[in-house]
Coordinates of N, CA and C in Angstrom, one line a residue:
X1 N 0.9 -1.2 0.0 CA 0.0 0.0 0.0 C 0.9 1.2 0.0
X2 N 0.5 2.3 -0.9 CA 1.5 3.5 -0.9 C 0.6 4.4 -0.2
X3 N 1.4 5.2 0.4 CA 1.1 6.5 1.3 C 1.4 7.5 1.2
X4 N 0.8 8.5 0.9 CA 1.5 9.7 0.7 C 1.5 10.2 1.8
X5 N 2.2 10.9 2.2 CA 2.6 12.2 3.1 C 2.9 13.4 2.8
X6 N 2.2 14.0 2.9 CA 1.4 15.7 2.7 C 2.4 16.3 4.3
X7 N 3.4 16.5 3.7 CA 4.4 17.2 4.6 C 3.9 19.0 4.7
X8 N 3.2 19.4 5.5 CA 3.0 20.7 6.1 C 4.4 21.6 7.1
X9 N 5.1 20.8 7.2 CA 5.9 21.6 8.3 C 7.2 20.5 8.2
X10 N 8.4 21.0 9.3 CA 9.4 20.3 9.4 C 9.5 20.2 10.6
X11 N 10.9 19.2 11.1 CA 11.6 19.9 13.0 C 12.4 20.8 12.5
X12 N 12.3 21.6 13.9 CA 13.2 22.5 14.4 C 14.3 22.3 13.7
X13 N 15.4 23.3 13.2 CA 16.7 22.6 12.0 C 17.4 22.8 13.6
X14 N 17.1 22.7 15.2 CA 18.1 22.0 16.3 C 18.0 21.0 16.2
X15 N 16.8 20.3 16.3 CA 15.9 18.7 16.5 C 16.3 17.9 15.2
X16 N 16.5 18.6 14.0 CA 16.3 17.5 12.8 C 17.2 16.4 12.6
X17 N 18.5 17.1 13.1 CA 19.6 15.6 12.4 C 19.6 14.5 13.4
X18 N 18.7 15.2 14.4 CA 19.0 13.8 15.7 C 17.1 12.8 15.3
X19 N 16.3 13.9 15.1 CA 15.2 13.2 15.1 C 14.9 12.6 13.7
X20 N 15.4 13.7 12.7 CA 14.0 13.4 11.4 C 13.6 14.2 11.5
X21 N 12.7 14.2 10.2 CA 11.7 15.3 9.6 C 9.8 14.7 10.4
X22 N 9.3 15.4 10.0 CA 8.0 15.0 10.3 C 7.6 13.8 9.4
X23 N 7.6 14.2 8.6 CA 7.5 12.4 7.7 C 8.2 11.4 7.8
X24 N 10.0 11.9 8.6 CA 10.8 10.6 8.5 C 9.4 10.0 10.0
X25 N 9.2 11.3 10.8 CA 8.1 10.2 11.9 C 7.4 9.4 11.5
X26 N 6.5 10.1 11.1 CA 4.9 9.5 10.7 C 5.7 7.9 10.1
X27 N 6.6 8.1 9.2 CA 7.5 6.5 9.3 C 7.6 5.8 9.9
X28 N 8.5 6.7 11.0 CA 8.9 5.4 12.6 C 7.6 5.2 13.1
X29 N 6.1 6.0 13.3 CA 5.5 5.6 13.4 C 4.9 4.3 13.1
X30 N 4.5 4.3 12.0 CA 4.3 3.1 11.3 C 5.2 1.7 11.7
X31 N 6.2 2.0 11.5 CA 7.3 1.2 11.7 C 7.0 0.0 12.8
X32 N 6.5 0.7 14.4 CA 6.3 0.9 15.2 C 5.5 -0.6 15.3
X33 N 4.4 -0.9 14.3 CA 3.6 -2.1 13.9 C 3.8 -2.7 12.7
X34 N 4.8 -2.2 12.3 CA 5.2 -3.3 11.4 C 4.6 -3.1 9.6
X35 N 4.2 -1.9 9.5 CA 2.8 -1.7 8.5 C 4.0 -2.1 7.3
X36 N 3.1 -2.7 6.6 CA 3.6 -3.1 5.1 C 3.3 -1.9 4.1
X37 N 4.1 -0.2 4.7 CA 3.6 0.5 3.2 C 5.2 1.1 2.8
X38 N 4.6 1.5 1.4 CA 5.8 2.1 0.9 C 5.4 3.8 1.0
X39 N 6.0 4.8 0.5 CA 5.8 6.0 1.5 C 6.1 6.9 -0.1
X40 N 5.0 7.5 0.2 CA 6.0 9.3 -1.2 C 5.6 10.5 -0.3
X41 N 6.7 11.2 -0.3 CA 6.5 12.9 0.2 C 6.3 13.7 -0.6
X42 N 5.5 14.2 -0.3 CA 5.3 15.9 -0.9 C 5.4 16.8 0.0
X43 N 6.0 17.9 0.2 CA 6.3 19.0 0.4 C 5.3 20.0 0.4
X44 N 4.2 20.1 0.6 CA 3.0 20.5 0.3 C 3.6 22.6 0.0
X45 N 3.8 22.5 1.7 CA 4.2 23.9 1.9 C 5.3 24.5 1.0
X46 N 6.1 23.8 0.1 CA 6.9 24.2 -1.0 C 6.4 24.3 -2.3
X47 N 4.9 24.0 -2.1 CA 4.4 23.8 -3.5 C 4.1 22.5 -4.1
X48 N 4.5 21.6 -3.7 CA 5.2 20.9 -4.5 C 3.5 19.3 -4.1
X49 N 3.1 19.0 -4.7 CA 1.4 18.6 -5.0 C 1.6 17.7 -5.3
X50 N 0.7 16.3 -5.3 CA 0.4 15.0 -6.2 C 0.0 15.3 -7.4
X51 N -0.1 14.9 -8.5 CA -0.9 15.2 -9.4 C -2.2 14.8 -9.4
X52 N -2.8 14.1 -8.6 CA -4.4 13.4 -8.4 C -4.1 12.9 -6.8
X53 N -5.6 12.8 -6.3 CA -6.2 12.2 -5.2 C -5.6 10.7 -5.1
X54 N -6.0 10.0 -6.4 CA -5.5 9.1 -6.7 C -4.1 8.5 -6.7
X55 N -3.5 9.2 -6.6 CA -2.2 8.8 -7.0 C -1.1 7.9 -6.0
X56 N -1.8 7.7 -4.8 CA -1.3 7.0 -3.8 C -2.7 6.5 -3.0
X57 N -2.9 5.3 -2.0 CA -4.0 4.6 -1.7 C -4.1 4.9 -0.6
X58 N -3.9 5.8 0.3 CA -3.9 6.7 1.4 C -3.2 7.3 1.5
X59 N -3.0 8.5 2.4 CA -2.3 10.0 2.8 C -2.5 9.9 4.5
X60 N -1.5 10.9 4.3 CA -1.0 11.5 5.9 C -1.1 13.1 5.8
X61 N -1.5 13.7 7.0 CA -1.3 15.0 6.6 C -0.4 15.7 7.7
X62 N 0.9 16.1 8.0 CA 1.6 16.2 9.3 C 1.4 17.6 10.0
X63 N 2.1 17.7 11.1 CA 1.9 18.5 11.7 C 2.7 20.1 11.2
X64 N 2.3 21.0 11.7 CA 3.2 22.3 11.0 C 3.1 23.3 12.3
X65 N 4.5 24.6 11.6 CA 4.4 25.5 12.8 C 3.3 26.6 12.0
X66 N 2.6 26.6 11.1 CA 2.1 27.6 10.6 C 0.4 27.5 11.0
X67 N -0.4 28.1 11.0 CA -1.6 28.1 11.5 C -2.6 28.4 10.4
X68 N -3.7 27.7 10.4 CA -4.6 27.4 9.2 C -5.4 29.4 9.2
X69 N -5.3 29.9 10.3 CA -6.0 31.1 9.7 C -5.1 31.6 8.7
X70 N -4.0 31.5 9.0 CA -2.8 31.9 7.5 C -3.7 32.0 6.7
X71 N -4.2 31.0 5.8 CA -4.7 30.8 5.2 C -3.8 31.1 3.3
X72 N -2.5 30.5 3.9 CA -1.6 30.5 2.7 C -2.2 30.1 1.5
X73 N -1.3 30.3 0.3 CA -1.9 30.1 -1.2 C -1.7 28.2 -0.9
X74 N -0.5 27.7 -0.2 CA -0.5 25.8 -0.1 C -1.2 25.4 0.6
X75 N -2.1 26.6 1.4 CA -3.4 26.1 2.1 C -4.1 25.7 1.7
X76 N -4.8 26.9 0.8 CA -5.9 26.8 0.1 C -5.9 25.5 -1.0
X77 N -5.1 25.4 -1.7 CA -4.9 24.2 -2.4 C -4.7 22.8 -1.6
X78 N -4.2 23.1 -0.6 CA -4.3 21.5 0.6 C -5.7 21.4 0.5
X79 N -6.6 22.4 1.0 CA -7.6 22.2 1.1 C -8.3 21.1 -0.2
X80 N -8.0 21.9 -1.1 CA -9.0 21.7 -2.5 C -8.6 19.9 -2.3
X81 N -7.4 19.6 -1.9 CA -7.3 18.0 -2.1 C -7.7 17.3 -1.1
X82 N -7.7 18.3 -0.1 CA -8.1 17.2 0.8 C -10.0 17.0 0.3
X83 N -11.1 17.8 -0.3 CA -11.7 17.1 -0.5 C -11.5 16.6 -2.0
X84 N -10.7 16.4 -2.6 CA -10.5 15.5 -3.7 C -10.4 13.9 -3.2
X85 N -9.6 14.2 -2.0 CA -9.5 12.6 -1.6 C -10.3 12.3 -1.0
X86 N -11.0 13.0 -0.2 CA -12.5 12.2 0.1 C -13.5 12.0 -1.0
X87 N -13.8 12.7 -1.9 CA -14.8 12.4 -3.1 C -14.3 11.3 -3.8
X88 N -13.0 10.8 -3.6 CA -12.5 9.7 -4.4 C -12.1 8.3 -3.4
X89 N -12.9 8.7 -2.0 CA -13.1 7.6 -1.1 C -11.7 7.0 -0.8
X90 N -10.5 7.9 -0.9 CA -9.3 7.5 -0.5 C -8.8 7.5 1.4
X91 N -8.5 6.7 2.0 CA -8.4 7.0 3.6 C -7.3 8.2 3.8
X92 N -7.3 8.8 4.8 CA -7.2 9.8 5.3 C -7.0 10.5 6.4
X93 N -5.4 10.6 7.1 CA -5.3 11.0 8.2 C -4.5 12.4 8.6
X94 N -4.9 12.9 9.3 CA -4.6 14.1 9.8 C -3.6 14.4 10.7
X95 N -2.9 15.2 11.7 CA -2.1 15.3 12.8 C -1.8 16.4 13.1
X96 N -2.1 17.0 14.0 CA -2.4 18.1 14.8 C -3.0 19.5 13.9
X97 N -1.6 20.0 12.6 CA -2.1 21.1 11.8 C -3.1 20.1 10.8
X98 N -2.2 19.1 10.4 CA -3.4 18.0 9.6 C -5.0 18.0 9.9
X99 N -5.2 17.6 11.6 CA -6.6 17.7 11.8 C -7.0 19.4 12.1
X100 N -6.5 20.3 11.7 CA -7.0 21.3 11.7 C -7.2 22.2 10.4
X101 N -6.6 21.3 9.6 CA -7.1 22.2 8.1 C -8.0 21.0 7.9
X102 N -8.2 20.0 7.9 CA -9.5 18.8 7.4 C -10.4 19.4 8.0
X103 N -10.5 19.8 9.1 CA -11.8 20.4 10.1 C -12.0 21.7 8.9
X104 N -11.5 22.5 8.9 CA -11.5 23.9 8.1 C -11.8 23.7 6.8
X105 N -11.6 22.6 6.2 CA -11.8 22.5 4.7 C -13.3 22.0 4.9
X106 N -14.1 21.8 5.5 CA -15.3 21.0 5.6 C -16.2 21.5 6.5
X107 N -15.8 22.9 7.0 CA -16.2 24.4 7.3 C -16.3 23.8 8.7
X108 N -15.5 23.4 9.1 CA -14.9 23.5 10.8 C -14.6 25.1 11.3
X109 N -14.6 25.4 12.7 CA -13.6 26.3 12.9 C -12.7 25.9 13.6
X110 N -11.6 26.6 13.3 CA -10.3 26.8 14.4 C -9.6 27.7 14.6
X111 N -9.1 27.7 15.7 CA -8.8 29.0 16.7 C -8.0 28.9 17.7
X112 N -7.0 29.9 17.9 CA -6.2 30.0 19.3 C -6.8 29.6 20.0
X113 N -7.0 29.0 21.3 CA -7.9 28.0 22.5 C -7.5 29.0 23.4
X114 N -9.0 29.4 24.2 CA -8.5 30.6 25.1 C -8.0 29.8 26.7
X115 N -8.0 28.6 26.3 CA -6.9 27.9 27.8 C -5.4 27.6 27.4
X116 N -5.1 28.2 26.3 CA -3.7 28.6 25.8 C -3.0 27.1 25.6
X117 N -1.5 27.3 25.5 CA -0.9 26.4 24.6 C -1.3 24.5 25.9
X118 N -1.2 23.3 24.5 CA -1.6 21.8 25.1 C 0.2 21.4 24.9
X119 N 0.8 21.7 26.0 CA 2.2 20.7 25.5 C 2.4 19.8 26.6
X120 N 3.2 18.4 26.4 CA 3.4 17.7 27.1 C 2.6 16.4 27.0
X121 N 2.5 15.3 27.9 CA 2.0 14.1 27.7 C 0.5 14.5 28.0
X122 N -0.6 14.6 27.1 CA -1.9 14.4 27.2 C -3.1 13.1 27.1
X123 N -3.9 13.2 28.1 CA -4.7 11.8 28.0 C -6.2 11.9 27.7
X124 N -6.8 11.2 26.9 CA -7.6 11.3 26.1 C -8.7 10.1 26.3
X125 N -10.1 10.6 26.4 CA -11.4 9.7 26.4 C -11.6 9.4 25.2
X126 N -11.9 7.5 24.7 CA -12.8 7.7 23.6 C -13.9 7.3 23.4
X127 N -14.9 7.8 22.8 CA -16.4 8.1 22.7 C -16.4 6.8 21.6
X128 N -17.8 6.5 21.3 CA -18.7 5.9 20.7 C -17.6 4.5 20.3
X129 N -18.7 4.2 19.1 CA -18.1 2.6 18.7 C -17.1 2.7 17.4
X130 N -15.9 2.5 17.4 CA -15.0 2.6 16.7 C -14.1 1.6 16.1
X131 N -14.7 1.1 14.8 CA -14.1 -0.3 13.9 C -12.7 -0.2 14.1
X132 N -11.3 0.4 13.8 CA -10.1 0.5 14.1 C -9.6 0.5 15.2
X133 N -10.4 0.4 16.3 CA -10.1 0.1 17.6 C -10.6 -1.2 18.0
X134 N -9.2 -2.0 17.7 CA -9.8 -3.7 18.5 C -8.8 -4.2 19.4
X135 N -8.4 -2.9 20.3 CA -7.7 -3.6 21.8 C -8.8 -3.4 22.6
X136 N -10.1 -2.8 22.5 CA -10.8 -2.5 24.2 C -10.0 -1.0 24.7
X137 N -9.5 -0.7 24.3 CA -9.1 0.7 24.9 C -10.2 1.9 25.3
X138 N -9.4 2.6 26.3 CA -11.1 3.5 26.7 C -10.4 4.7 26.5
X139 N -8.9 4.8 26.9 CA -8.4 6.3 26.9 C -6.8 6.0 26.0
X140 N -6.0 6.6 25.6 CA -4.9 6.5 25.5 C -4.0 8.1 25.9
X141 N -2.5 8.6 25.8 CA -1.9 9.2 25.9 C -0.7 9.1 25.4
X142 N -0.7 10.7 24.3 CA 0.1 10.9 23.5 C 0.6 12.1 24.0
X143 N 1.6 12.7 23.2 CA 2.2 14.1 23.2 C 1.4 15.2 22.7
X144 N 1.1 16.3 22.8 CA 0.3 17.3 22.8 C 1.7 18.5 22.5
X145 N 1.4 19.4 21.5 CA 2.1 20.6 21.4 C 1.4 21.4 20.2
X146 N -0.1 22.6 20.6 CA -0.3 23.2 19.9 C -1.1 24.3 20.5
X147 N -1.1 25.6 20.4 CA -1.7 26.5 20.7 C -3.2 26.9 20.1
X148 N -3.2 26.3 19.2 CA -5.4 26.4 18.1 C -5.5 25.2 18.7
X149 N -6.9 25.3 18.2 CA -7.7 23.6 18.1 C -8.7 24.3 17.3
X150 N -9.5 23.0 17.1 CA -11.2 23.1 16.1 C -11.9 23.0 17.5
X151 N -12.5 24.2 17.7 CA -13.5 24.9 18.7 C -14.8 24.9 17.9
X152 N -14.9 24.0 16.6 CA -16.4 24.2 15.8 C -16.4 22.7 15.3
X153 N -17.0 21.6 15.5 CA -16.5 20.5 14.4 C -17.1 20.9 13.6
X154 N -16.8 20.3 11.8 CA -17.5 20.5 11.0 C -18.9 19.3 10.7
X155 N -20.1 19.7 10.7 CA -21.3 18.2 10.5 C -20.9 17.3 10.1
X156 N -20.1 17.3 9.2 CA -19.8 15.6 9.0 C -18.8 14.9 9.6
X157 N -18.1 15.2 10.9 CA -17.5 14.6 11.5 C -18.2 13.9 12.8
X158 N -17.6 13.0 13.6 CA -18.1 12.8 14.7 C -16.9 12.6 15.8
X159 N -17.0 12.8 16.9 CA -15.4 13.2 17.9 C -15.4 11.7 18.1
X160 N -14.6 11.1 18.3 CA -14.0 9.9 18.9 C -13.0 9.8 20.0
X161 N -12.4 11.4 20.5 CA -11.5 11.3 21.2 C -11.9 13.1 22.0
X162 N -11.8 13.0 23.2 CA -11.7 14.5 23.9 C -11.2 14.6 25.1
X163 N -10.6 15.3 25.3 CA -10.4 15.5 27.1 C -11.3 17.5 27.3
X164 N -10.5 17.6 28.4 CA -11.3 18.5 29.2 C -10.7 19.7 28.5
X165 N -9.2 19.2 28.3 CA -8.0 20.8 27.6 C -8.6 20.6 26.0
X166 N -9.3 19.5 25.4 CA -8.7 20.0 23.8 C -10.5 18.9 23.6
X167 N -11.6 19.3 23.3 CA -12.7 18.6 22.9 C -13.3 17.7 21.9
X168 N -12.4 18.5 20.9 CA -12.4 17.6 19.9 C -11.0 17.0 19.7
X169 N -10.4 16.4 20.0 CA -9.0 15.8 20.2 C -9.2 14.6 19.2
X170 N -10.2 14.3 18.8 CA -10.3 13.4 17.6 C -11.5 13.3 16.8
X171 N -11.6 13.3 15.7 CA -12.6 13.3 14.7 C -12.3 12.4 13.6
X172 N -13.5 11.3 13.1 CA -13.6 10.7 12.0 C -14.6 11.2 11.3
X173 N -14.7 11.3 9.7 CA -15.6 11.4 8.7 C -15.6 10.8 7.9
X174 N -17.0 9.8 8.3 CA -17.4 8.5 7.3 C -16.3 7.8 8.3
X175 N -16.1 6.7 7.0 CA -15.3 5.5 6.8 C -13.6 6.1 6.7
X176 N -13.6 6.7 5.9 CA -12.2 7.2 4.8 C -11.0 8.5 5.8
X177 N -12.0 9.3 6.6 CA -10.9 10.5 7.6 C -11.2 9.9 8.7
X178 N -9.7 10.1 9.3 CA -9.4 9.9 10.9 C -8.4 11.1 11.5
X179 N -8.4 11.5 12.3 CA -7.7 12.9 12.6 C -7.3 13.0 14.0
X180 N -6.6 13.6 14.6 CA -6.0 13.5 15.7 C -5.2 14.9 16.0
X181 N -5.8 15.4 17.1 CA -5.3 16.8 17.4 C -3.3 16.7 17.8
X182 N -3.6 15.9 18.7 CA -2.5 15.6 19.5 C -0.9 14.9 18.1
X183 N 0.1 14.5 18.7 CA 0.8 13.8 18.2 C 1.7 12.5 18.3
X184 N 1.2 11.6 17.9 CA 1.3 10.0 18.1 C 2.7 9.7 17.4
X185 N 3.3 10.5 16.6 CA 4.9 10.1 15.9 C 5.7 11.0 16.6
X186 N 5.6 11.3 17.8 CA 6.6 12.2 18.6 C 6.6 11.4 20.1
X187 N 7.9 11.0 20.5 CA 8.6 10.0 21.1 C 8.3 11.1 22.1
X188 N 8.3 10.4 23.4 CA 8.9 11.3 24.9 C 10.2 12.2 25.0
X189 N 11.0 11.6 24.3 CA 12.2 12.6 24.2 C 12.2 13.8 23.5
X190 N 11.6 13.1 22.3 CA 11.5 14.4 21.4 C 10.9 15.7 21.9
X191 N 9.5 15.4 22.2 CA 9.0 16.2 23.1 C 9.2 16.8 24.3
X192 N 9.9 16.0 24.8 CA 10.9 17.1 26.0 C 12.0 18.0 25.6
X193 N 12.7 17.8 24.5 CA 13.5 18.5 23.6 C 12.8 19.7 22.8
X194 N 11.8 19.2 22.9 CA 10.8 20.4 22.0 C 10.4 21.4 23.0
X195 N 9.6 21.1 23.6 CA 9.3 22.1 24.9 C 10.3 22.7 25.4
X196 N 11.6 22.2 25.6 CA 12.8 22.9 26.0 C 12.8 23.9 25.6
X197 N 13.1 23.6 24.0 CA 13.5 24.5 22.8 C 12.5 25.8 22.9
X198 N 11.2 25.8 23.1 CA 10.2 26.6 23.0 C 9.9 27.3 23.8
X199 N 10.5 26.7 24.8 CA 9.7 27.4 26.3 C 10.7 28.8 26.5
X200 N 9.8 29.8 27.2 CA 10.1 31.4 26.9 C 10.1 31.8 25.3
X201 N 10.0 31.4 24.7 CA 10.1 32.1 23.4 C 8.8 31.7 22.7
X202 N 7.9 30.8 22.4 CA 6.7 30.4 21.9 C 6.0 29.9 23.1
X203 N 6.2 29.0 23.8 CA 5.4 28.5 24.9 C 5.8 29.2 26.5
X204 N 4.7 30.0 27.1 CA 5.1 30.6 28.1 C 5.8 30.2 29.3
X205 N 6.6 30.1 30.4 CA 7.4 29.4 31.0 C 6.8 28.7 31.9
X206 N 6.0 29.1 32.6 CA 5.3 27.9 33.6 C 4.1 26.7 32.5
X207 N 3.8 27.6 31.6 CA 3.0 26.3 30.6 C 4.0 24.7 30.2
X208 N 5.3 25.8 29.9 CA 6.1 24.9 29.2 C 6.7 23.7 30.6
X209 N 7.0 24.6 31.8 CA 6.9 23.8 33.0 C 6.0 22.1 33.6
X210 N 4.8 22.6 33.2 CA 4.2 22.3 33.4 C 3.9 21.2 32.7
X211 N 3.9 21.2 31.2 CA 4.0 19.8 30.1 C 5.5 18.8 30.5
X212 N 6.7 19.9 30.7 CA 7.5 18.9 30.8 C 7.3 17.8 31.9
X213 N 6.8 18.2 33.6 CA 6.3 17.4 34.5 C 5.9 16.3 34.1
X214 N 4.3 16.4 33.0 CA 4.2 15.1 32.7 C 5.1 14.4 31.9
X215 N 5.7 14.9 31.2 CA 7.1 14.1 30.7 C 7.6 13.5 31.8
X216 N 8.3 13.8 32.3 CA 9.1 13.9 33.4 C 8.3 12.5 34.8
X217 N 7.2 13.1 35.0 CA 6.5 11.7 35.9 C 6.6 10.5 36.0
X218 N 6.7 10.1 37.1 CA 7.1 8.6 37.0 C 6.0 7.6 36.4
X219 N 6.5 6.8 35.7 CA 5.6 5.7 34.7 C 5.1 6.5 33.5
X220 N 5.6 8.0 33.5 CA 5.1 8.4 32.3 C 5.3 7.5 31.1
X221 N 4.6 7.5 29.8 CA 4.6 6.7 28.8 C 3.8 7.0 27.6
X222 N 3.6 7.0 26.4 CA 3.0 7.8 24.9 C 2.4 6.1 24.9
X223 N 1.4 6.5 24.5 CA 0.3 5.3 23.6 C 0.8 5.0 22.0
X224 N 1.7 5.8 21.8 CA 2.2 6.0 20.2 C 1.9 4.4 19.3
X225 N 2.4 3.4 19.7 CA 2.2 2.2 19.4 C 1.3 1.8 19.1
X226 N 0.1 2.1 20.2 CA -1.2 1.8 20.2 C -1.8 2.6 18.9
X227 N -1.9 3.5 19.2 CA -2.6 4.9 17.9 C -1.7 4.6 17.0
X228 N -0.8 3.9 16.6 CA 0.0 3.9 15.5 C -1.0 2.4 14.3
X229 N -1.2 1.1 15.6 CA -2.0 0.2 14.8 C -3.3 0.7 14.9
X230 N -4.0 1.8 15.1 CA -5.0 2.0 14.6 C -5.4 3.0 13.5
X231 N -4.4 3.7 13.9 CA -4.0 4.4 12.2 C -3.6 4.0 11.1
X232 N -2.8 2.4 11.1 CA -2.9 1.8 10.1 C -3.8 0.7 9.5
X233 N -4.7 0.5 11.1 CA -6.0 -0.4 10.2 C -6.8 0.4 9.7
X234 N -6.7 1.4 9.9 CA -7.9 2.6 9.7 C -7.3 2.5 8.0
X235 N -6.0 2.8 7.8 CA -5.8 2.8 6.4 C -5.8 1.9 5.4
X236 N -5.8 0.5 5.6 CA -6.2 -0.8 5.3 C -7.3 -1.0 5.4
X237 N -8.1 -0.1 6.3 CA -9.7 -0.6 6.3 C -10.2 -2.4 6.0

């Protein structure tokens, strides 16, 4: 199965030669269960486009430092494909900016969150009855690092995942979109290396304090593994 990855953003050029790019994640992600796909990047934010919806049998959409009110000219064109690939019933996943331009292309809103920035290890409720979920799981926890959320779903979604800081923390549409505020390809380290990086300069000092803690806590631990096989049965359907 081929995958594209709809690259929105990069790491940090401190974080990159030790971690990877956002896509080399979304990889180790995968990795993580073993998925049988082969992988093409696009660079979305450089221009640089599939020629069709078609042209790979699922997509990824990654995370970015740029914010969908931008509403850049690789926006607006992300947009136009992301409903290309759903009119052409292709699967479809999102990740943090990911699920916040899919919300926005399908007249979601999103918005700075007036309980300010989510970083650090977050834990999450899931709602209703969900076919890609066959461990029995009720909650998992992943890494969180974003200042917006989708404070509107759009109708044709339905939440599958919320806590108290971020409500819609996950949304599926139909069969084919799965989406996820939070971030499931970012290791505990990374994330502590991130918030480092950020904190006083983008993420305020006691916020940033405060995420690292749950890093930092004993037995702390990322669900990554788990959300990793369900993001790839989701894409095998």
């Amino acid at each position: 199965m081929k995958i594209g990855i709809l690259a929105t953003g990069i790491t940090p050029d401190e974080l990159l030669g030790q971690y990877g790019s956002y896509a080399d994640m979304v990889e180790q992600l995968f990795a993580l269960v073993d998925a049988d796909f082969e992988y093409a990047v696009f660079d979305v934010r450089d221009g640089v486009f599939p020629d069709a919806a078609e042209q790979c049998d699922g997509w990824v959409i990654t995370g970015s430092k740029f914010n969908v009110d931008e509403n850049r000219d690789w926006m607006q064109r992300l947009k136009k494909l992301i409903l290309e690939i759903d009119a052409c019933d292709r699967p479809l996943l999102g990740i943090c900016f990911g699920h916040q331009i899919i919300a926005d292309a399908f007249g979601g809103k999103v918005e700075p969150y007036q309980g300010g920035w989510g970083v650090g290890l977050h834990s999450y409720q899931l709602l209703g009855d969900n076919p890609f979920i066959k461990d029995g799981a009720d909650r998992f926890s992943i890494s969180a690092m974003h200042r917006y959320q989708v404070t509107e779903k759009p109708e044709n979604a339905r939440v599958f995942a919320q806590s108290d800081f971020c409500k819609y923390a996950g949304l599926v549409y139909g069969d084919n979109i799965l989406t996820v505020q939070a971030h499931p390809e970012f290791n505990l380290q990374y994330e502590t290396d991130l918030v480092a990086l950020r904190k006083g300069v983008a993420i305020p000092d006691d916020t940033a304090d405060a995420g690292l803690e749950t890093l930092h806590a004993e037995g702390a631990a990322t669900d990554s593994e788990r959300v990793a096989r369900w993001m790839a049965d989701f894409l095998v359907r």
